[in-house]
Amino acid sequence: RQIQLPETIQDVIMTRIGRLEESSRRALQLASVIGREFAVNLLETISNLPVPLGDCLQKLKALELIYERSLFPEHICTFKHALTQEVAYNSLLIQSRKELHSLVAAAIEEIYAKRLPEFYGLLAYHYEQGEEWEPALEYLQRAAEHSRSVAAHREESSLLSRAIIIAGRLAQPALVAELRGKRGSAWAKVGMWPEAKPELESALAQLPPEPWERRAELLLDLAAVNYWALDIPAMRKAATEGHQLVEKSNRRDLIAASMGWLAGAEAADGKSDVALDLFEHAATIAAGSSCAPLSLFPMVLYWRGRINDAVRRGFESARALQDTWASTFGTPHLGLALAATGRYAEAQRVFTDACQVGLKYENWKFHARALCMSAGFYLDVFDFESHERIMQEALERARSAAFKPTM
C-alpha cells in the first residue's frame, strides 16, 4: 500500500490545519485575514464560534501555530511563521476572503473609532481586498495625507498610486488628475524627478484654470523638479507662470517661493547680482517662514565671497525650513559657509545632520550631495584620509541613486 507524502512545506502546513477541529481551524483562518499579527479583541469581534475564542487560541498556541506577542496595552497574537498565515488565508474561498476583509475593516472602525488615523492604511488595505472601492479610496487618500505630514514621501506615493487606480476604476478623472499631481510632488521630494515631471505636467494639463492656488503649487513643484534635472529654461518657465498666478494674491508663501525659484534660475545662468536681489525680496516676503528655494540664497552669497552673510542667511534658512528634502538640500550650504570661516566643528555637525535626514527620509540623491559637499573642508585641515573616504562614499551613493551632478 502506497503512502501519500506531502510534496511541499505548504502541503505539510495545510495538512496540519486540516487536522484541527472546526472551531480552531476557523479561528486560524479568520486571524489570517486580519494579518500576520492580530489583536484578539478584533478577532473576537469578527468571529462567531460555537466555543470560546480563548479555548481555540490556547490550542493553536499549544500546537505552535501562533504565539502571544503582548498582553498590555492590548492582547496581540502573531503567527509563528508567515507561511502558516499564507496557507490558512489561501484555504479560504476568494469570495469569503472579500467578505471577511470588509468585516475586518468595519470592526476596526468600530473598535478603534477614537484612534482611527492610526489605522488609515490598514483600513484602506482591507477595503481594497474586500473590493469596496469608495471607502478604500477615501482611506487611501487619508493615509497618503498622513504619510505626507510625517515626510514619508515614498510611502505617500505608493498609497497615491493605489488611489489613482481606484479613482480610474470609479471613473473620476478630475480626482485622478489631482492625485497624480500629489504623487508628482511626493516623488519630487525624494529625488524621483524623471517620474515626477510627467505627473506634474499631466496634472496641470487636466486641472481647470479656476483653482489658481493649486495650479501655482504644482507649477512651483515643477520648477523645482526642472532645477534639479538641470533644465533651467523649463524651470524659469514654470516659475514665471507660477509667479504670474500668485503675485497679486495674499499667499506670501507662494509669492516668496516663486521669486526664490526665479532667483535660482538667474543664479544658474550666472546672473548672481540679479539672483541676490530676488532672494532678498523673497526673504522679506517670507518673513522667516519655510521657503524651500531660499535655501539657495546662502549658496549664492558663498559664491560671491560674502561669507558672513552666507552664514547669517544659512542659519535663517535652516531654522525656517520644515521640509525634510529641503533641509537635506539646503543646510549643506550653511556647512560650506561655516567651514569657510574656520568654524569646522559647527560645519561638521551641520553636514552630519543633513546626511542623517537624507538617510532617514530616503532621499538618496540629496544624501549623496550632502556627503560630497562635506568632504571639502577636510582638505583645509589636512585630513586627506577622511576627505578621500567621504568622497568615495559620496560617489558610491551618487552612482546607486543615478545622481549625475554629484557623480
Tab-separated table of C-alpha atoms in Angstrom:
chain	number	residue	atom	x	y	z
A	1	ARG	CA	0.000	0.000	0.000
A	2	GLN	CA	1.440	3.410	-1.044
A	3	ILE	CA	1.553	6.280	1.436
A	4	GLN	CA	0.991	9.809	0.010
A	5	LEU	CA	3.584	12.197	1.358
A	6	PRO	CA	3.133	15.982	1.243
A	7	GLU	CA	5.203	17.484	-1.605
A	8	THR	CA	5.872	20.944	-0.189
A	9	ILE	CA	6.069	22.802	3.116
A	10	GLN	CA	2.708	24.373	2.218
A	11	ASP	CA	1.232	20.887	1.928
A	12	VAL	CA	2.577	19.981	5.364
A	13	ILE	CA	1.054	23.124	6.894
A	14	MET	CA	-2.228	22.535	5.070
A	15	THR	CA	-2.335	19.006	6.461
A	16	ARG	CA	-1.819	20.347	9.999
A	17	ILE	CA	-4.566	22.935	9.529
A	18	GLY	CA	-6.888	20.301	8.076
A	19	ARG	CA	-6.480	18.163	11.216
A	20	LEU	CA	-7.623	20.958	13.514
A	21	GLU	CA	-11.092	20.714	14.943
A	22	GLU	CA	-13.511	23.035	13.153
A	23	SER	CA	-13.621	25.982	15.583
A	24	SER	CA	-9.835	26.196	15.935
A	25	ARG	CA	-9.398	25.968	12.171
A	26	ARG	CA	-11.949	28.736	11.652
A	27	ALA	CA	-10.244	30.946	14.236
A	28	LEU	CA	-6.917	30.468	12.449
A	29	GLN	CA	-8.452	31.333	9.086
A	30	LEU	CA	-10.153	34.448	10.446
A	31	ALA	CA	-6.901	35.569	12.074
A	32	SER	CA	-5.094	35.095	8.752
A	33	VAL	CA	-7.405	37.656	7.139
A	34	ILE	CA	-6.519	40.242	9.777
A	35	GLY	CA	-2.799	39.758	9.161
A	36	ARG	CA	0.406	38.183	10.393
A	37	GLU	CA	-0.219	39.949	13.691
A	38	PHE	CA	-3.728	40.298	15.081
A	39	ALA	CA	-5.489	41.860	18.046
A	40	VAL	CA	-7.531	39.304	19.951
A	41	ASN	CA	-10.423	41.715	20.551
A	42	LEU	CA	-10.591	42.364	16.789
A	43	LEU	CA	-10.659	38.635	16.112
A	44	GLU	CA	-13.333	38.228	18.773
A	45	THR	CA	-15.475	40.875	17.059
A	46	ILE	CA	-15.488	39.158	13.655
A	47	SER	CA	-15.697	35.567	14.906
A	48	ASN	CA	-18.929	33.766	15.655
A	49	LEU	CA	-17.646	30.491	17.007
A	50	PRO	CA	-19.667	27.865	18.907
A	51	VAL	CA	-16.891	27.656	21.527
A	52	PRO	CA	-14.980	30.409	23.403
A	53	LEU	CA	-12.274	32.020	21.244
A	54	GLY	CA	-9.812	31.783	24.124
A	55	ASP	CA	-10.029	27.976	24.063
A	56	CYS	CA	-9.260	27.956	20.332
A	57	LEU	CA	-6.289	30.257	20.778
A	58	GLN	CA	-4.887	28.089	23.566
A	59	LYS	CA	-4.997	25.053	21.262
A	60	LEU	CA	-3.340	26.992	18.441
A	61	LYS	CA	-0.608	28.182	20.805
A	62	ALA	CA	-0.080	24.656	22.098
A	63	LEU	CA	0.433	23.493	18.504
A	64	GLU	CA	2.885	26.402	17.995
A	65	LEU	CA	0.903	27.822	15.112
A	66	ILE	CA	0.589	31.182	16.888
A	67	TYR	CA	2.104	32.822	19.940
A	68	GLU	CA	1.330	35.792	22.189
A	69	ARG	CA	3.297	38.919	21.454
A	70	SER	CA	1.822	41.163	24.142
A	71	LEU	CA	-0.925	41.359	26.749
A	72	PHE	CA	-0.719	45.091	27.502
A	73	PRO	CA	-1.916	47.601	26.437
A	74	GLU	CA	-3.614	45.242	24.008
A	75	HIS	CA	-3.722	41.459	23.704
A	76	ILE	CA	-1.809	40.754	20.489
A	77	CYS	CA	-1.016	37.390	18.935
A	78	THR	CA	1.039	36.615	15.867
A	79	PHE	CA	1.510	33.695	13.526
A	80	LYS	CA	4.723	31.882	14.322
A	81	HIS	CA	5.546	31.653	10.614
A	82	ALA	CA	4.400	33.891	7.767
A	83	LEU	CA	3.869	30.788	5.664
A	84	THR	CA	1.295	29.495	8.148
A	85	GLN	CA	-0.726	32.678	7.756
A	86	GLU	CA	-0.421	32.462	3.964
A	87	VAL	CA	-1.622	28.854	3.813
A	88	ALA	CA	-4.518	29.496	6.205
A	89	TYR	CA	-5.534	32.537	4.159
A	90	ASN	CA	-5.371	30.667	0.849
A	91	SER	CA	-7.545	27.895	2.283
A	92	LEU	CA	-10.473	30.335	2.205
A	93	LEU	CA	-12.628	30.781	-0.883
A	94	ILE	CA	-11.967	34.042	-2.742
A	95	GLN	CA	-15.465	35.391	-2.150
A	96	SER	CA	-15.209	34.511	1.522
A	97	ARG	CA	-11.918	36.420	1.774
A	98	LYS	CA	-13.519	39.537	0.272
A	99	GLU	CA	-16.417	39.414	2.720
A	100	LEU	CA	-14.092	38.860	5.672
A	101	HIS	CA	-11.815	41.762	4.700
A	102	SER	CA	-14.846	44.059	4.670
A	103	LEU	CA	-15.899	42.655	8.024
A	104	VAL	CA	-12.432	43.296	9.470
A	105	ALA	CA	-12.486	46.896	8.186
A	106	ALA	CA	-15.888	47.568	9.737
A	107	ALA	CA	-14.706	46.068	13.035
A	108	ILE	CA	-11.590	48.283	13.051
A	109	GLU	CA	-13.768	51.363	12.520
A	110	GLU	CA	-15.928	50.323	15.466
A	111	ILE	CA	-13.226	49.248	17.916
A	112	TYR	CA	-10.665	51.969	17.193
A	113	ALA	CA	-13.021	54.862	16.430
A	114	LYS	CA	-11.071	57.233	18.708
A	115	ARG	CA	-7.702	56.281	17.161
A	116	LEU	CA	-8.769	55.911	13.556
A	117	PRO	CA	-5.876	57.895	11.945
A	118	GLU	CA	-3.510	55.163	13.165
A	119	PHE	CA	-5.422	52.660	11.039
A	120	TYR	CA	-5.992	54.560	7.780
A	121	GLY	CA	-3.520	52.412	5.842
A	122	LEU	CA	-4.874	49.178	7.292
A	123	LEU	CA	-8.456	50.196	6.588
A	124	ALA	CA	-7.562	51.051	3.007
A	125	TYR	CA	-5.958	47.623	2.575
A	126	HIS	CA	-8.925	45.694	3.952
A	127	TYR	CA	-11.483	47.672	1.950
A	128	GLU	CA	-9.354	47.169	-1.186
A	129	GLN	CA	-9.216	43.445	-0.600
A	130	GLY	CA	-12.959	43.478	0.018
A	131	GLU	CA	-13.416	45.385	-3.260
A	132	GLU	CA	-15.357	48.132	-1.538
A	133	TRP	CA	-13.825	50.817	-3.700
A	134	GLU	CA	-15.337	54.026	-2.289
A	135	PRO	CA	-14.168	53.576	1.323
A	136	ALA	CA	-10.877	52.137	0.058
A	137	LEU	CA	-10.290	55.315	-1.976
A	138	GLU	CA	-11.195	57.549	0.952
A	139	TYR	CA	-8.829	55.802	3.355
A	140	LEU	CA	-6.006	55.676	0.815
A	141	GLN	CA	-6.221	59.451	0.471
A	142	ARG	CA	-6.276	59.894	4.242
A	143	ALA	CA	-3.327	57.532	4.664
A	144	ALA	CA	-1.376	59.361	1.949
A	145	GLU	CA	-2.022	62.692	3.643
A	146	HIS	CA	-0.808	61.283	6.961
A	147	SER	CA	2.352	59.947	5.286
A	148	ARG	CA	2.946	63.348	3.703
A	149	SER	CA	2.601	65.041	7.108
A	150	VAL	CA	5.438	62.916	8.536
A	151	ALA	CA	7.585	63.248	5.376
A	152	ALA	CA	7.206	59.561	4.429
A	153	HIS	CA	7.004	60.535	0.776
A	154	ARG	CA	7.836	57.156	-0.728
A	155	GLU	CA	5.020	55.583	1.263
A	156	GLU	CA	2.793	58.515	0.298
A	157	SER	CA	3.463	57.947	-3.401
A	158	SER	CA	2.738	54.226	-3.068
A	159	LEU	CA	-0.618	54.943	-1.413
A	160	LEU	CA	-1.450	57.532	-4.069
A	161	SER	CA	-0.645	55.025	-6.820
A	162	ARG	CA	-3.240	52.651	-5.406
A	163	ALA	CA	-5.734	55.514	-5.061
A	164	ILE	CA	-5.186	56.524	-8.695
A	165	ILE	CA	-6.083	53.014	-9.885
A	166	ILE	CA	-9.289	53.004	-7.855
A	167	ALA	CA	-10.261	56.559	-8.894
A	168	GLY	CA	-9.821	55.454	-12.510
A	169	ARG	CA	-11.954	52.403	-11.862
A	170	LEU	CA	-14.661	54.680	-10.432
A	171	ALA	CA	-14.453	57.000	-13.480
A	172	GLN	CA	-13.326	60.100	-11.550
A	173	PRO	CA	-10.909	61.823	-13.997
A	174	ALA	CA	-10.699	65.078	-12.019
A	175	LEU	CA	-9.644	63.176	-8.919
A	176	VAL	CA	-7.141	61.139	-10.939
A	177	ALA	CA	-5.538	64.397	-12.104
A	178	GLU	CA	-5.355	65.757	-8.556
A	179	LEU	CA	-3.886	62.521	-7.212
A	180	ARG	CA	-1.284	62.424	-9.986
A	181	GLY	CA	-0.256	65.949	-9.048
A	182	LYS	CA	0.173	64.882	-5.436
A	183	ARG	CA	2.154	61.816	-6.488
A	184	GLY	CA	4.397	64.019	-8.628
A	185	SER	CA	5.061	66.276	-5.641
A	186	ALA	CA	5.810	63.261	-3.435
A	187	TRP	CA	8.238	61.837	-5.998
A	188	ALA	CA	9.918	65.225	-6.323
A	189	LYS	CA	10.624	65.282	-2.588
A	190	VAL	CA	12.604	62.022	-2.740
A	191	GLY	CA	14.573	62.894	-5.856
A	192	MET	CA	12.488	60.872	-8.338
A	193	TRP	CA	12.476	63.766	-10.807
A	194	PRO	CA	12.125	61.860	-14.107
A	195	GLU	CA	8.986	60.234	-12.665
A	196	ALA	CA	7.694	63.441	-11.081
A	197	LYS	CA	7.869	65.702	-14.137
A	198	PRO	CA	5.257	63.951	-16.353
A	199	GLU	CA	2.947	63.557	-13.351
A	200	LEU	CA	3.032	67.276	-12.588
A	201	GLU	CA	2.669	68.224	-16.265
A	202	SER	CA	-0.277	65.852	-16.696
A	203	ALA	CA	-1.999	67.221	-13.603
A	204	LEU	CA	-1.537	70.798	-14.831
A	205	ALA	CA	-2.899	69.902	-18.267
A	206	GLN	CA	-6.051	68.372	-16.781
A	207	LEU	CA	-6.616	70.802	-13.919
A	208	PRO	CA	-9.204	73.516	-14.682
A	209	PRO	CA	-7.835	77.102	-14.548
A	210	GLU	CA	-10.082	78.178	-11.675
A	211	PRO	CA	-8.188	76.774	-8.649
A	212	TRP	CA	-5.221	79.074	-9.346
A	213	GLU	CA	-3.566	78.404	-5.974
A	214	ARG	CA	-3.362	74.686	-6.723
A	215	ARG	CA	-2.014	75.419	-10.202
A	216	ALA	CA	0.632	77.665	-8.665
A	217	GLU	CA	1.667	74.970	-6.181
A	218	LEU	CA	2.075	72.419	-8.973
A	219	LEU	CA	3.980	74.895	-11.160
A	220	LEU	CA	6.431	75.638	-8.343
A	221	ASP	CA	6.939	71.928	-7.711
A	222	LEU	CA	7.586	71.575	-11.448
A	223	ALA	CA	10.084	74.447	-11.302
A	224	ALA	CA	11.944	72.616	-8.522
A	225	VAL	CA	11.958	69.337	-10.482
A	226	ASN	CA	13.352	71.103	-13.557
A	227	TYR	CA	16.022	72.818	-11.464
A	228	TRP	CA	17.317	69.541	-10.072
A	229	ALA	CA	17.092	67.986	-13.548
A	230	LEU	CA	19.328	70.887	-14.742
A	231	ASP	CA	16.674	72.079	-17.213
A	232	ILE	CA	16.912	75.770	-16.365
A	233	PRO	CA	14.776	77.146	-19.262
A	234	ALA	CA	11.903	74.838	-18.229
A	235	MET	CA	12.452	75.812	-14.605
A	236	ARG	CA	12.266	79.506	-15.455
A	237	LYS	CA	9.079	78.973	-17.492
A	238	ALA	CA	7.303	77.116	-14.663
A	239	ALA	CA	8.445	79.606	-12.010
A	240	THR	CA	7.365	82.558	-14.163
A	241	GLU	CA	3.911	81.087	-14.762
A	242	GLY	CA	3.576	80.357	-11.064
A	243	HIS	CA	4.660	83.864	-10.126
A	244	GLN	CA	2.147	85.417	-12.535
A	245	LEU	CA	-0.617	83.487	-10.791
A	246	VAL	CA	0.335	84.465	-7.246
A	247	GLU	CA	1.861	87.947	-7.432
A	248	LYS	CA	-1.498	89.660	-6.765
A	249	SER	CA	-2.594	87.225	-4.071
A	250	ASN	CA	-2.237	87.124	-0.311
A	251	ARG	CA	-0.331	83.821	-0.375
A	252	ARG	CA	3.017	85.150	0.790
A	253	ASP	CA	4.469	81.647	0.889
A	254	LEU	CA	3.738	81.106	-2.814
A	255	ILE	CA	4.964	84.581	-3.782
A	256	ALA	CA	8.240	84.028	-1.919
A	257	ALA	CA	8.683	80.547	-3.399
A	258	SER	CA	8.069	81.724	-6.964
A	259	MET	CA	10.583	84.545	-6.537
A	260	GLY	CA	13.037	82.124	-4.950
A	261	TRP	CA	12.929	79.734	-7.909
A	262	LEU	CA	13.258	82.670	-10.334
A	263	ALA	CA	16.328	83.724	-8.351
A	264	GLY	CA	17.666	80.203	-8.657
A	265	ALA	CA	17.245	80.396	-12.440
A	266	GLU	CA	19.172	83.669	-12.578
A	267	ALA	CA	21.949	82.204	-10.432
A	268	ALA	CA	22.149	79.131	-12.675
A	269	ASP	CA	22.569	81.450	-15.676
A	270	GLY	CA	25.434	83.254	-13.921
A	271	LYS	CA	23.474	86.409	-13.073
A	272	SER	CA	24.262	86.380	-9.379
A	273	ASP	CA	23.524	90.101	-8.792
A	274	VAL	CA	20.004	89.701	-10.175
A	275	ALA	CA	19.613	86.481	-8.185
A	276	LEU	CA	20.664	88.093	-4.911
A	277	ASP	CA	18.183	90.953	-5.374
A	278	LEU	CA	15.382	88.447	-5.962
A	279	PHE	CA	16.463	86.360	-2.973
A	280	GLU	CA	16.474	89.463	-0.736
A	281	HIS	CA	12.963	90.348	-1.879
A	282	ALA	CA	11.758	86.747	-1.412
A	283	ALA	CA	13.271	86.580	2.086
A	284	THR	CA	11.490	89.788	3.067
A	285	ILE	CA	8.156	88.404	1.861
A	286	ALA	CA	8.723	85.004	3.516
A	287	ALA	CA	9.478	86.794	6.811
A	288	GLY	CA	11.089	83.757	8.423
A	289	SER	CA	8.559	81.188	7.231
A	290	SER	CA	9.563	77.982	5.452
A	291	CYS	CA	10.540	78.596	1.832
A	292	ALA	CA	12.488	75.827	0.104
A	293	PRO	CA	14.166	77.839	-2.695
A	294	LEU	CA	15.540	80.313	-0.148
A	295	SER	CA	17.925	77.524	0.842
A	296	LEU	CA	19.834	78.513	-2.329
A	297	PHE	CA	20.345	82.062	-1.013
A	298	PRO	CA	23.381	81.316	1.208
A	299	MET	CA	24.949	79.290	-1.612
A	300	VAL	CA	24.923	82.268	-3.989
A	301	LEU	CA	26.288	84.522	-1.246
A	302	TYR	CA	29.044	81.959	-0.716
A	303	TRP	CA	29.899	82.024	-4.439
A	304	ARG	CA	30.196	85.823	-4.269
A	305	GLY	CA	32.559	85.649	-1.288
A	306	ARG	CA	30.046	87.180	1.131
A	307	ILE	CA	30.760	84.514	3.698
A	308	ASN	CA	29.384	86.191	6.830
A	309	ASP	CA	26.143	86.998	5.013
A	310	ALA	CA	26.042	83.391	3.804
A	311	VAL	CA	26.344	82.157	7.408
A	312	ARG	CA	23.586	84.512	8.594
A	313	ARG	CA	21.208	83.583	5.778
A	314	GLY	CA	22.129	79.928	6.160
A	315	PHE	CA	21.076	79.904	9.811
A	316	GLU	CA	17.853	81.777	8.943
A	317	SER	CA	17.027	79.226	6.272
A	318	ALA	CA	17.912	76.213	8.443
A	319	ARG	CA	15.665	77.457	11.254
A	320	ALA	CA	12.737	78.104	8.901
A	321	LEU	CA	12.818	75.011	6.697
A	322	GLN	CA	10.160	72.449	7.516
A	323	ASP	CA	10.521	70.092	4.546
A	324	THR	CA	12.986	67.265	5.119
A	325	TRP	CA	14.036	67.241	1.456
A	326	ALA	CA	14.722	70.991	1.552
A	327	SER	CA	16.750	70.562	4.737
A	328	THR	CA	18.876	67.820	3.168
A	329	PHE	CA	19.421	70.017	0.109
A	330	GLY	CA	19.794	73.398	1.816
A	331	THR	CA	21.628	73.001	5.116
A	332	PRO	CA	24.908	71.853	3.480
A	333	HIS	CA	25.124	75.411	2.061
A	334	LEU	CA	25.361	76.639	5.655
A	335	GLY	CA	28.027	73.998	6.263
A	336	LEU	CA	30.132	75.344	3.406
A	337	ALA	CA	29.877	78.897	4.740
A	338	LEU	CA	30.767	77.835	8.290
A	339	ALA	CA	33.808	75.920	7.046
A	340	ALA	CA	34.914	78.975	5.066
A	341	THR	CA	35.052	80.959	8.320
A	342	GLY	CA	37.035	78.223	10.058
A	343	ARG	CA	34.117	77.009	12.203
A	344	TYR	CA	34.852	73.406	11.304
A	345	ALA	CA	33.179	71.697	14.275
A	346	GLU	CA	29.904	73.515	13.571
A	347	ALA	CA	30.206	72.759	9.861
A	348	GLN	CA	30.733	69.077	10.583
A	349	ARG	CA	27.591	68.972	12.763
A	350	VAL	CA	25.549	70.677	10.040
A	351	PHE	CA	26.751	68.253	7.363
A	352	THR	CA	26.157	65.263	9.643
A	353	ASP	CA	22.606	66.414	10.374
A	354	ALA	CA	21.875	66.867	6.656
A	355	CYS	CA	23.231	63.412	5.837
A	356	GLN	CA	21.200	61.798	8.612
A	357	VAL	CA	17.987	63.485	7.440
A	358	GLY	CA	18.656	62.288	3.892
A	359	LEU	CA	19.131	58.729	5.121
A	360	LYS	CA	16.151	58.754	7.467
A	361	TYR	CA	13.736	60.055	4.856
A	362	GLU	CA	15.222	58.050	1.966
A	363	ASN	CA	16.332	60.968	-0.187
A	364	TRP	CA	19.361	59.184	-1.595
A	365	LYS	CA	20.353	61.872	-4.119
A	366	PHE	CA	20.489	64.729	-1.648
A	367	HIS	CA	22.176	62.435	0.858
A	368	ALA	CA	24.946	61.807	-1.686
A	369	ARG	CA	25.168	65.538	-2.404
A	370	ALA	CA	25.462	66.420	1.289
A	371	LEU	CA	28.205	63.832	1.726
A	372	CYS	CA	30.111	65.196	-1.249
A	373	MET	CA	29.876	68.787	-0.017
A	374	SER	CA	31.025	67.763	3.469
A	375	ALA	CA	34.300	66.358	2.197
A	376	GLY	CA	35.862	69.642	1.098
A	377	PHE	CA	36.738	71.207	4.436
A	378	TYR	CA	38.808	68.157	5.417
A	379	LEU	CA	41.363	69.412	2.896
A	380	ASP	CA	41.557	72.678	4.865
A	381	VAL	CA	42.579	70.777	7.998
A	382	PHE	CA	44.896	68.415	6.068
A	383	ASP	CA	42.800	65.337	6.857
A	384	PHE	CA	43.274	63.804	3.418
A	385	GLU	CA	42.298	60.311	4.525
A	386	SER	CA	38.836	61.439	5.685
A	387	HIS	CA	38.412	63.521	2.552
A	388	GLU	CA	39.117	60.551	0.301
A	389	ARG	CA	36.934	58.191	2.337
A	390	ILE	CA	33.936	60.542	2.301
A	391	MET	CA	34.319	61.328	-1.394
A	392	GLN	CA	34.400	57.633	-2.215
A	393	GLU	CA	31.246	57.045	-0.173
A	394	ALA	CA	29.550	60.023	-1.848
A	395	LEU	CA	30.470	58.668	-5.274
A	396	GLU	CA	29.081	55.226	-4.459
A	397	ARG	CA	25.860	56.766	-3.102
A	398	ALA	CA	25.502	59.005	-6.152
A	399	ARG	CA	26.051	56.095	-8.526
A	400	SER	CA	23.476	53.934	-6.749
A	401	ALA	CA	20.987	56.839	-6.944
A	402	ALA	CA	21.967	57.695	-10.552
A	403	PHE	CA	22.624	61.301	-9.500
A	404	LYS	CA	24.912	62.711	-12.180
A	405	PRO	CA	25.657	66.173	-10.648
A	406	THR	CA	27.288	64.598	-7.586
A	407	MET	CA	28.963	61.886	-9.680
